[in-house]
GROMACS .gro file of C-alpha atoms in nm:
model
  466
    1MET     CA    1   7.109   8.955   7.075
    2SER     CA    2   7.241   8.968   7.431
    3THR     CA    3   7.531   9.125   7.613
    4THR     CA    4   7.824   8.986   7.805
    5GLN     CA    5   8.106   9.137   8.006
    6ALA     CA    6   8.446   9.210   7.858
    7GLY     CA    7   8.787   9.259   8.010
    8THR     CA    8   8.866   9.562   8.218
    9PRO     CA    9   9.124   9.816   8.106
   10GLY     CA   10   9.479   9.723   8.189
   11SER     CA   11   9.788   9.940   8.194
   12ALA     CA   12   9.815  10.305   8.299
   13ALA     CA   13   9.813  10.556   8.016
   14GLU     CA   14  10.077  10.795   7.888
   15ARG     CA   15  10.078  11.136   7.723
   16ARG     CA   16  10.114  11.181   7.349
   17THR     CA   17  10.126  11.486   7.122
   18GLU     CA   18   9.814  11.418   6.918
   19GLU     CA   19   9.522  11.659   6.977
   20VAL     CA   20   9.198  11.521   7.122
   21LYS     CA   21   8.891  11.735   7.182
   22VAL     CA   22   8.762  11.767   7.538
   23SER     CA   23   8.422  11.646   7.420
   24ASP     CA   24   8.562  11.307   7.311
   25PRO     CA   25   8.389  11.004   7.460
   26GLY     CA   26   8.525  10.908   7.795
   27THR     CA   27   8.642  11.250   7.900
   28PRO     CA   28   8.652  11.219   8.281
   29PRO     CA   29   8.561  11.488   8.532
   30ALA     CA   30   8.831  11.741   8.602
   31THR     CA   31   9.090  11.613   8.849
   32GLY     CA   32   9.314  11.918   8.866
   33THR     CA   33   9.549  11.800   8.590
   34THR     CA   34   9.413  11.862   8.241
   35VAL     CA   35   9.555  11.617   7.988
   36ARG     CA   36   9.500  11.718   7.628
   37GLY     CA   37   9.633  11.511   7.342
   38TRP     CA   38   9.634  11.197   7.555
   39VAL     CA   39   9.651  10.866   7.368
   40ARG     CA   40   9.600  10.538   7.545
   41PRO     CA   41   9.910  10.321   7.510
   42GLY     CA   42   9.902   9.976   7.365
   43PRO     CA   43   9.847   9.670   7.583
   44THR     CA   44  10.124   9.515   7.787
   45ALA     CA   45  10.267   9.171   7.711
   46LYS     CA   46  10.061   9.028   7.995
   47GLU     CA   47   9.741   9.178   7.855
   48GLN     CA   48   9.817   9.047   7.506
   49LYS     CA   49   9.872   8.701   7.652
   50TYR     CA   50   9.536   8.728   7.831
   51ASP     CA   51   9.364   8.829   7.505
   52LEU     CA   52   9.522   8.534   7.323
   53LEU     CA   53   9.392   8.290   7.582
   54LEU     CA   54   9.052   8.460   7.579
   55GLY     CA   55   9.016   8.438   7.201
   56LEU     CA   56   9.120   8.073   7.187
   57GLY     CA   57   8.898   7.982   7.478
   58MET     CA   58   8.595   8.157   7.326
   59ALA     CA   59   8.660   7.987   6.991
   60VAL     CA   60   8.651   7.646   7.158
   61ALA     CA   61   8.342   7.748   7.356
   62GLY     CA   62   8.179   7.867   7.032
   63VAL     CA   63   8.224   7.524   6.870
   64ILE     CA   64   8.079   7.357   7.179
   65GLY     CA   65   7.790   7.605   7.181
   66THR     CA   66   7.710   7.527   6.818
   67GLU     CA   67   7.699   7.155   6.890
   68LEU     CA   68   7.468   7.215   7.185
   69ALA     CA   69   7.244   7.438   6.972
   70ARG     CA   70   7.228   7.163   6.712
   71GLY     CA   71   7.127   6.912   6.978
   72VAL     CA   72   6.839   7.117   7.116
   73SER     CA   73   6.706   7.232   6.780
   74PRO     CA   74   6.351   7.092   6.725
   75ASN     CA   75   6.406   7.087   6.349
   76PRO     CA   76   6.678   6.945   6.124
   77VAL     CA   77   6.967   7.188   6.080
   78GLU     CA   78   7.202   7.261   5.794
   79LEU     CA   79   7.571   7.245   5.894
   80GLY     CA   80   7.680   7.405   5.570
   81ILE     CA   81   7.979   7.327   5.349
   82GLY     CA   82   8.133   6.993   5.435
   83GLY     CA   83   7.914   6.961   5.739
   84VAL     CA   84   8.154   7.183   5.936
   85GLU     CA   85   8.077   7.534   5.814
   86ALA     CA   86   7.864   7.620   6.118
   87TYR     CA   87   8.142   7.506   6.353
   88VAL     CA   88   8.411   7.695   6.161
   89LEU     CA   89   8.207   8.017   6.161
   90SER     CA   90   8.132   7.997   6.535
   91ALA     CA   91   8.508   7.962   6.605
   92ALA     CA   92   8.611   8.222   6.347
   93VAL     CA   93   8.390   8.492   6.504
   94ALA     CA   94   8.579   8.460   6.836
   95LEU     CA   95   8.936   8.409   6.713
   96PRO     CA   96   9.004   8.776   6.621
   97LEU     CA   97   8.955   8.861   6.990
   98CYS     CA   98   9.310   8.729   7.039
   99PHE     CA   99   9.419   9.074   6.917
  100ARG     CA  100   9.130   9.283   7.048
  101ARG     CA  101   9.351   9.531   7.240
  102ARG     CA  102   9.647   9.529   7.003
  103TRP     CA  103   9.447   9.602   6.684
  104PRO     CA  104   9.100   9.696   6.815
  105ILE     CA  105   8.957   9.858   6.502
  106PRO     CA  106   9.053   9.581   6.252
  107VAL     CA  107   8.924   9.323   6.501
  108LEU     CA  108   8.591   9.507   6.522
  109LEU     CA  109   8.550   9.510   6.144
  110VAL     CA  110   8.648   9.144   6.099
  111VAL     CA  111   8.426   9.022   6.382
  112SER     CA  112   8.133   9.224   6.249
  113VAL     CA  113   8.164   9.073   5.902
  114LEU     CA  114   8.190   8.719   6.041
  115PHE     CA  115   7.898   8.796   6.274
  116VAL     CA  116   7.672   8.872   5.974
  117VAL     CA  117   7.801   8.575   5.776
  118ALA     CA  118   7.732   8.342   6.069
  119GLY     CA  119   7.384   8.485   6.103
  120GLU     CA  120   7.311   8.417   5.737
  121ARG     CA  121   7.484   8.081   5.697
  122ALA     CA  122   7.425   7.913   6.037
  123THR     CA  123   7.104   8.060   6.168
  124PHE     CA  124   7.041   7.792   6.428
  125ALA     CA  125   7.388   7.839   6.583
  126PHE     CA  126   7.372   8.216   6.558
  127ALA     CA  127   7.043   8.238   6.745
  128SER     CA  128   7.129   7.994   7.024
  129ASN     CA  129   7.506   8.038   7.064
  130LEU     CA  130   7.581   8.307   7.326
  131ILE     CA  131   7.953   8.300   7.244
  132THR     CA  132   7.886   8.455   6.903
  133GLN     CA  133   7.683   8.733   7.063
  134ALA     CA  134   7.951   8.792   7.328
  135ALA     CA  135   8.227   8.813   7.065
  136GLN     CA  136   8.055   9.099   6.883
  137PHE     CA  137   7.989   9.282   7.211
  138MET     CA  138   8.353   9.251   7.320
  139ALA     CA  139   8.480   9.364   6.981
  140ILE     CA  140   8.278   9.687   7.007
  141TYR     CA  141   8.389   9.741   7.366
  142ALA     CA  142   8.758   9.686   7.284
  143ALA     CA  143   8.749   9.922   6.986
  144VAL     CA  144   8.599  10.207   7.190
  145ALA     CA  145   8.815  10.142   7.498
  146TRP     CA  146   9.151  10.085   7.328
  147ALA     CA  147   9.154  10.258   6.988
  148ARG     CA  148   9.431  10.518   6.979
  149ASP     CA  149   9.288  10.705   6.681
  150ARG     CA  150   8.955  10.827   6.819
  151ARG     CA  151   8.830  10.966   6.487
  152LEU     CA  152   8.895  10.640   6.307
  153MET     CA  153   8.726  10.454   6.591
  154LYS     CA  154   8.412  10.667   6.561
  155ALA     CA  155   8.403  10.610   6.187
  156ALA     CA  156   8.446  10.234   6.225
  157VAL     CA  157   8.181  10.208   6.497
  158GLY     CA  158   7.946  10.417   6.285
  159VAL     CA  159   7.991  10.189   5.985
  160VAL     CA  160   7.934   9.879   6.199
  161PHE     CA  161   7.622  10.023   6.362
  162VAL     CA  162   7.473  10.130   6.030
  163GLY     CA  163   7.548   9.791   5.880
  164MET     CA  164   7.407   9.598   6.176
  165PHE     CA  165   7.085   9.793   6.204
  166GLY     CA  166   7.046   9.789   5.825
  167TRP     CA  167   7.078   9.410   5.834
  168LEU     CA  168   6.824   9.401   6.116
  169VAL     CA  169   6.576   9.609   5.915
  170LEU     CA  170   6.628   9.380   5.617
  171ASN     CA  171   6.541   9.079   5.835
  172PHE     CA  172   6.226   9.258   5.953
  173VAL     CA  173   6.119   9.313   5.594
  174GLN     CA  174   6.184   8.952   5.501
  175ALA     CA  175   5.993   8.831   5.807
  176LEU     CA  176   5.698   9.049   5.710
  177GLN     CA  177   5.700   8.921   5.352
  178ASN     CA  178   5.716   8.559   5.466
  179ASP     CA  179   5.473   8.616   5.751
  180GLU     CA  180   5.717   8.445   5.988
  181ILE     CA  181   5.628   8.627   6.311
  182LYS     CA  182   5.295   8.489   6.429
  183GLY     CA  183   5.129   8.426   6.762
  184PRO     CA  184   4.803   8.288   6.899
  185ASN     CA  185   4.756   8.570   7.152
  186ASP     CA  186   4.588   8.901   7.074
  187GLY     CA  187   4.775   9.182   7.249
  188LEU     CA  188   4.774   9.558   7.226
  189LEU     CA  189   5.011   9.522   6.932
  190SER     CA  190   5.022   9.254   6.667
  191PRO     CA  191   5.277   8.971   6.707
  192TYR     CA  192   5.486   9.119   6.428
  193VAL     CA  193   5.498   9.472   6.577
  194SER     CA  194   5.564   9.332   6.923
  195GLY     CA  195   5.851   9.123   6.786
  196VAL     CA  196   6.001   9.420   6.600
  197VAL     CA  197   5.983   9.649   6.907
  198LEU     CA  198   6.132   9.387   7.139
  199THR     CA  199   6.412   9.288   6.901
  200LEU     CA  200   6.497   9.650   6.825
  201ALA     CA  201   6.509   9.741   7.196
  202LEU     CA  202   6.740   9.448   7.273
  203ASN     CA  203   6.976   9.540   6.990
  204VAL     CA  204   6.989   9.907   7.096
  205LEU     CA  205   7.084   9.800   7.447
  206TYR     CA  206   7.334   9.549   7.309
  207PHE     CA  207   7.523   9.773   7.067
  208PHE     CA  208   7.506  10.104   7.252
  209GLY     CA  209   7.570   9.930   7.583
  210ALA     CA  210   7.898   9.796   7.444
  211TYR     CA  211   7.984  10.140   7.309
  212PHE     CA  212   7.923  10.331   7.632
  213TRP     CA  213   8.093  10.068   7.844
  214GLY     CA  214   8.402  10.098   7.625
  215ARG     CA  215   8.388  10.476   7.645
  216THR     CA  216   8.373  10.455   8.024
  217ALA     CA  217   8.677  10.225   8.029
  218TRP     CA  218   8.872  10.466   7.809
  219GLY     CA  219   8.776  10.760   8.033
  220THR     CA  220   8.874  10.566   8.344
  221ALA     CA  221   9.218  10.494   8.199
  222ARG     CA  222   9.260  10.860   8.113
  223GLN     CA  223   9.154  10.967   8.461
  224ARG     CA  224   9.394  10.716   8.614
  225TYR     CA  225   9.673  10.875   8.412
  226GLU     CA  226   9.576  11.220   8.539
  227LEU     CA  227   9.579  11.098   8.898
  228GLU     CA  228   9.920  10.940   8.846
  229GLN     CA  229  10.046  11.268   8.703
  230GLN     CA  230   9.913  11.451   9.009
  231ALA     CA  231  10.076  11.201   9.243
  232THR     CA  232  10.408  11.239   9.061
  233GLU     CA  233  10.388  11.619   9.078
  234LEU     CA  234  10.298  11.614   9.447
  235ALA     CA  235  10.583  11.376   9.526
  236ALA     CA  236  10.826  11.599   9.337
  237GLN     CA  237  10.698  11.908   9.519
  238GLN     CA  238  10.725  11.736   9.854
  239GLN     CA  239  11.080  11.628   9.779
  240ALA     CA  240  11.171  11.980   9.664
  241ASN     CA  241  11.016  12.133   9.977
  242ALA     CA  242  11.202  11.891  10.203
  243ARG     CA  243  11.528  11.964  10.023
  244ARG     CA  244  11.465  12.336  10.047
  245ALA     CA  245  11.396  12.304  10.419
  246VAL     CA  246  11.733  12.130  10.465
  247ILE     CA  247  11.915  12.398  10.269
  248ASP     CA  248  11.735  12.680  10.452
  249GLU     CA  249  11.831  12.526  10.784
  250ARG     CA  250  12.194  12.498  10.676
  251LEU     CA  251  12.200  12.858  10.561
  252ARG     CA  252  12.046  12.966  10.888
  253ILE     CA  253  12.310  12.774  11.082
  254SER     CA  254  12.578  12.926  10.862
  255ARG     CA  255  12.467  13.278  10.949
  256GLU     CA  256  12.465  13.192  11.316
  257LEU     CA  257  12.815  13.044  11.284
  258HIS     CA  258  12.922  13.361  11.108
  259ASP     CA  259  12.831  13.555  11.421
  260VAL     CA  260  13.016  13.304  11.641
  261VAL     CA  261  13.334  13.321  11.433
  262ALA     CA  262  13.313  13.700  11.412
  263HIS     CA  263  13.296  13.710  11.792
  264HIS     CA  264  13.614  13.502  11.823
  265ILE     CA  265  13.801  13.708  11.563
  266SER     CA  266  13.704  14.031  11.740
  267SER     CA  267  13.825  13.884  12.069
  268ILE     CA  268  14.155  13.785  11.906
  269GLY     CA  269  14.200  14.137  11.775
  270VAL     CA  270  14.138  14.294  12.117
  271GLN     CA  271  14.372  14.050  12.296
  272ALA     CA  272  14.644  14.095  12.033
  273GLY     CA  273  14.627  14.473  12.068
  274GLY     CA  274  14.650  14.448  12.447
  275ALA     CA  275  14.944  14.206  12.428
  276ARG     CA  276  15.131  14.440  12.195
  277ARG     CA  277  15.093  14.733  12.436
  278VAL     CA  278  15.210  14.547  12.748
  279MET     CA  279  15.472  14.326  12.583
  280GLY     CA  280  15.763  14.522  12.724
  281THR     CA  281  15.618  14.628  13.059
  282ASP     CA  282  15.410  14.328  13.169
  283PRO     CA  283  15.521  14.000  13.008
  284GLU     CA  284  15.279  13.793  13.221
  285ALA     CA  285  14.979  13.993  13.098
  286ALA     CA  286  15.104  13.958  12.742
  287LYS     CA  287  15.144  13.583  12.793
  288SER     CA  288  14.789  13.556  12.927
  289ALA     CA  289  14.655  13.751  12.628
  290LEU     CA  290  14.842  13.522  12.388
  291SER     CA  291  14.691  13.219  12.564
  292VAL     CA  292  14.343  13.363  12.511
  293ILE     CA  293  14.428  13.429  12.148
  294GLU     CA  294  14.541  13.066  12.107
  295ASP     CA  295  14.218  12.926  12.254
  296SER     CA  296  13.997  13.164  12.057
  297SER     CA  297  14.177  13.089  11.731
  298ARG     CA  298  14.137  12.713  11.777
  299THR     CA  299  13.771  12.751  11.857
  300ALA     CA  300  13.724  12.983  11.559
  301VAL     CA  301  13.899  12.735  11.327
  302ASN     CA  302  13.673  12.451  11.442
  303GLU     CA  303  13.362  12.663  11.397
  304MET     CA  304  13.481  12.783  11.056
  305ARG     CA  305  13.549  12.428  10.937
  306GLN     CA  306  13.192  12.334  11.027
  307LEU     CA  307  13.067  12.642  10.847
  308LEU     CA  308  13.260  12.559  10.530
  309GLY     CA  309  13.139  12.200  10.541
  310MET     CA  310  12.776  12.309  10.550
  311LEU     CA  311  12.824  12.565  10.276
  312ARG     CA  312  12.980  12.298  10.052
  313ALA     CA  313  12.671  12.082  10.110
  314ALA     CA  314  12.432  12.362  10.011
  315ASP     CA  315  12.316  12.386   9.650
  316PRO     CA  316  12.555  12.622   9.465
  317ASP     CA  317  12.280  12.715   9.219
  318LEU     CA  318  12.065  12.874   9.487
  319ASP     CA  319  12.077  13.248   9.540
  320VAL     CA  320  12.169  13.327   9.898
  321GLU     CA  321  12.008  13.649  10.001
  322ALA     CA  322  12.179  13.889  10.235
  323PRO     CA  323  12.107  13.803  10.597
  324ALA     CA  324  11.829  14.002  10.756
  325ALA     CA  325  11.883  14.194  11.076
  326LYS     CA  326  11.876  13.942  11.361
  327ALA     CA  327  11.759  13.952  11.718
  328PRO     CA  328  12.009  13.899  12.003
  329GLN     CA  329  12.213  13.581  11.967
  330ALA     CA  330  12.005  13.274  12.055
  331GLY     CA  331  12.146  13.026  12.304
  332ALA     CA  332  12.064  12.774  12.574
  333ASP     CA  333  12.082  13.050  12.835
  334ARG     CA  334  11.783  13.217  12.668
  335LEU     CA  335  11.549  12.919  12.709
  336PRO     CA  336  11.375  13.080  13.010
  337ALA     CA  337  11.298  13.388  12.798
  338LEU     CA  338  11.164  13.165  12.518
  339ILE     CA  339  10.942  12.980  12.766
  340ALA     CA  340  10.813  13.308  12.906
  341ASP     CA  341  10.713  13.422  12.557
  342VAL     CA  342  10.532  13.095  12.482
  343ASN     CA  343  10.352  13.095  12.816
  344GLY     CA  344  10.187  13.416  12.709
  345GLU     CA  345  10.037  13.251  12.399
  346GLY     CA  346   9.790  13.008  12.560
  347LEU     CA  347  10.034  12.725  12.629
  348SER     CA  348  10.171  12.638  12.971
  349VAL     CA  349  10.536  12.536  12.946
  350GLY     CA  350  10.750  12.401  13.226
  351PHE     CA  351  11.129  12.388  13.239
  352HIS     CA  352  11.364  12.151  13.419
  353GLN     CA  353  11.742  12.142  13.411
  354ILE     CA  354  11.937  11.830  13.509
  355GLY     CA  355  12.312  11.799  13.570
  356GLN     CA  356  12.590  12.049  13.629
  357PRO     CA  357  12.567  12.326  13.370
  358VAL     CA  358  12.877  12.372  13.155
  359GLN     CA  359  12.976  12.629  12.897
  360LEU     CA  360  12.835  12.495  12.570
  361PRO     CA  361  13.004  12.556  12.235
  362GLU     CA  362  12.817  12.840  12.076
  363THR     CA  363  12.698  12.632  11.781
  364VAL     CA  364  12.554  12.374  12.022
  365SER     CA  365  12.401  12.643  12.243
  366VAL     CA  366  12.232  12.808  11.946
  367SER     CA  367  12.105  12.472  11.818
  368VAL     CA  368  11.953  12.384  12.156
  369TYR     CA  369  11.760  12.711  12.152
  370ARG     CA  370  11.643  12.674  11.790
  371ILE     CA  371  11.529  12.314  11.841
  372ALA     CA  372  11.328  12.409  12.150
  373GLN     CA  373  11.180  12.702  11.959
  374GLU     CA  374  11.076  12.485  11.663
  375ALA     CA  375  10.932  12.213  11.890
  376LEU     CA  376  10.718  12.462  12.084
  377THR     CA  377  10.600  12.620  11.758
  378ASN     CA  378  10.481  12.279  11.639
  379VAL     CA  379  10.299  12.222  11.968
  380ARG     CA  380  10.109  12.550  11.933
  381ARG     CA  381  10.021  12.506  11.566
  382HIS     CA  382   9.953  12.135  11.521
  383SER     CA  383   9.856  11.997  11.863
  384THR     CA  384   9.565  12.022  12.106
  385ALA     CA  385   9.814  12.030  12.397
  386ARG     CA  386   9.751  12.279  12.677
  387SER     CA  387  10.084  12.214  12.847
  388ALA     CA  388  10.437  12.118  12.751
  389HIS     CA  389  10.764  12.059  12.934
  390ILE     CA  390  11.126  12.123  12.838
  391THR     CA  391  11.407  11.930  13.000
  392LEU     CA  392  11.772  12.025  12.946
  393ARG     CA  393  12.020  11.759  13.058
  394TYR     CA  394  12.394  11.809  13.091
  395LEU     CA  395  12.544  11.461  13.052
  396GLY     CA  396  12.916  11.539  13.070
  397ASP     CA  397  13.018  11.457  12.716
  398SER     CA  398  12.689  11.566  12.562
  399VAL     CA  399  12.382  11.778  12.617
  400GLU     CA  400  12.027  11.649  12.576
  401LEU     CA  401  11.712  11.850  12.509
  402GLU     CA  402  11.366  11.696  12.544
  403VAL     CA  403  11.034  11.868  12.465
  404ILE     CA  404  10.714  11.677  12.545
  405ASP     CA  405  10.346  11.770  12.540
  406ASP     CA  406  10.013  11.612  12.639
  407GLY     CA  407   9.809  11.681  12.326
  408ARG     CA  408   9.687  11.507  12.014
  409PRO     CA  409   9.725  11.611  11.650
  410LYS     CA  410   9.457  11.855  11.543
  411HIS     CA  411   9.190  11.735  11.299
  412ALA     CA  412   9.273  12.026  11.072
  413PRO     CA  413   9.533  11.958  10.802
  414VAL     CA  414   9.868  11.901  10.967
  415GLY     CA  415  10.187  12.079  10.874
  416SER     CA  416  10.445  11.973  10.621
  417ARG     CA  417  10.677  11.829  10.891
  418LEU     CA  418  10.958  12.027  10.734
  419GLY     CA  419  11.033  12.162  11.084
  420HIS     CA  420  11.124  11.808  11.185
  421VAL     CA  421  11.346  11.784  10.877
  422GLY     CA  422  11.527  12.100  10.990
  423ILE     CA  423  11.576  11.964  11.343
  424ARG     CA  424  11.721  11.637  11.215
  425GLU     CA  425  11.948  11.821  10.974
  426ARG     CA  426  12.077  12.059  11.239
  427VAL     CA  427  12.147  11.779  11.489
  428GLY     CA  428  12.296  11.557  11.219
  429LEU     CA  429  12.548  11.825  11.123
  430LEU     CA  430  12.657  11.839  11.486
  431GLY     CA  431  12.697  11.460  11.504
  432GLY     CA  432  12.401  11.412  11.737
  433GLU     CA  433  12.098  11.183  11.764
  434THR     CA  434  11.731  11.269  11.715
  435GLU     CA  435  11.410  11.106  11.833
  436ILE     CA  436  11.082  11.258  11.713
  437GLY     CA  437  10.742  11.093  11.743
  438PRO     CA  438  10.434  11.023  11.956
  439ARG     CA  439  10.473  10.908  12.315
  440PRO     CA  440  10.332  10.569  12.425
  441VAL     CA  441  10.136  10.739  12.705
  442GLY     CA  442  10.000  11.011  12.475
  443GLY     CA  443  10.134  11.338  12.350
  444PHE     CA  444  10.442  11.403  12.141
  445ARG     CA  445  10.817  11.400  12.210
  446VAL     CA  446  11.115  11.574  12.050
  447ARG     CA  447  11.445  11.458  12.201
  448VAL     CA  448  11.794  11.538  12.074
  449ARG     CA  449  12.138  11.459  12.209
  450ILE     CA  450  12.442  11.654  12.087
  451PRO     CA  451  12.804  11.564  12.175
  452LEU     CA  452  13.014  11.841  12.331
  453ASP     CA  453  13.356  11.718  12.220
  454PRO     CA  454  13.426  11.873  11.879
  455GLN     CA  455  13.645  11.573  11.789
  456ASN     CA  456  13.337  11.349  11.807
  457ARG     CA  457  13.148  11.563  11.559
  458PRO     CA  458  13.179  11.546  11.178
  459LEU     CA  459  13.346  11.856  11.036
  460ALA     CA  460  13.174  11.841  10.697
  461THR     CA  461  12.892  11.659  10.531
  462GLU     CA  462  13.139  11.508  10.285
  463GLU     CA  463  13.326  11.340  10.568
  464LYS     CA  464  13.000  11.210  10.714
  465GLN     CA  465  12.891  11.062  10.383
  466SER     CA  466  13.228  10.901  10.314
   0.00000   0.00000   0.00000
């Protein structure tokens, strides 16, 4: 008997509730996701179509192989009933392979029975027709690789192996009785013993080779499923982390806006109190105070509308913890202090300001500071850069911040890039543009442009999405 290759496993596997022991054949090495109770799913329509073509093709090849074996036989051959029995058996052994992945265990049993019948009824074709040998090999492989009931599979394979080797032993006994194995050469072992050892070794390789190859295919499919599960879990975690980073950034902005609005409300209260006191004695001073109140109230309303828009976009199911005690209010005017702190941490940072400085809205000023802070943090943690440069440009209707460095990404695992997500989210809420990525000449660039006219900025995420 000889071996031949069979089809490779097809579709990815899915989880089922049935218990399977870890010691089952094909259990792959641990991949981080332990799948117990896994059952390989049935074949896809494409795989069933492939099996149908395979079985039909092998049946035709089996008939051709039988005719060739008849032609090369040195002795007259018996074709059996009607002169076609040998041809029918050679085709019948291969035809069940049309369903080898759909019903693997019944196919194994049917092919095994026909295999023995062909060996008894058409000996010349059985011995010389490789298609018959290949059909049995593929039936064993398919049963081990595709059977969903692993206990039933083991029982069926055990019955087939016992039957096959029992039949082989019976043939050895008959050959000994008929003195069929002879040879003119005197070796270490007699011709009969040599023939028995050689035939037995080939059959062990044939049957157990098919079994272990099928077990490997089943284990590979199971491992592929585990890897797909890991990939799905990692993708879900990455999406959740990115979403959490967006929400955290919005909540951070909301707290900063709370401080801005509180400042305006306090200013309104002070100006209103002063106007009330001088209303009768100094109308001009009262008028000036009311003008300040008007400007502060409009600014506060704009800031509050942005705040409410961001809070509506945040996930209502998340628990918002009380804000921690904060350092002095961040702003564009504190960039020099930020650069001074970073320069003391092994990174040389330059600063350049272009254009006529103007009073930035406090939300924009805070965002400029936070973006520069995040960009410099990324340079220190994830880049080999020894120097960086910050440029702040006042462009009349907008302000632009650019942070560049001269380094390369470190070979160590890089960050999650959630800082970039936060920068884009912050700038997007202010109606600005973001450019983040490597520079053509080397290094990395973070550039943002934020409009200064509140009318050009979206007031809520809902408006931006609509």
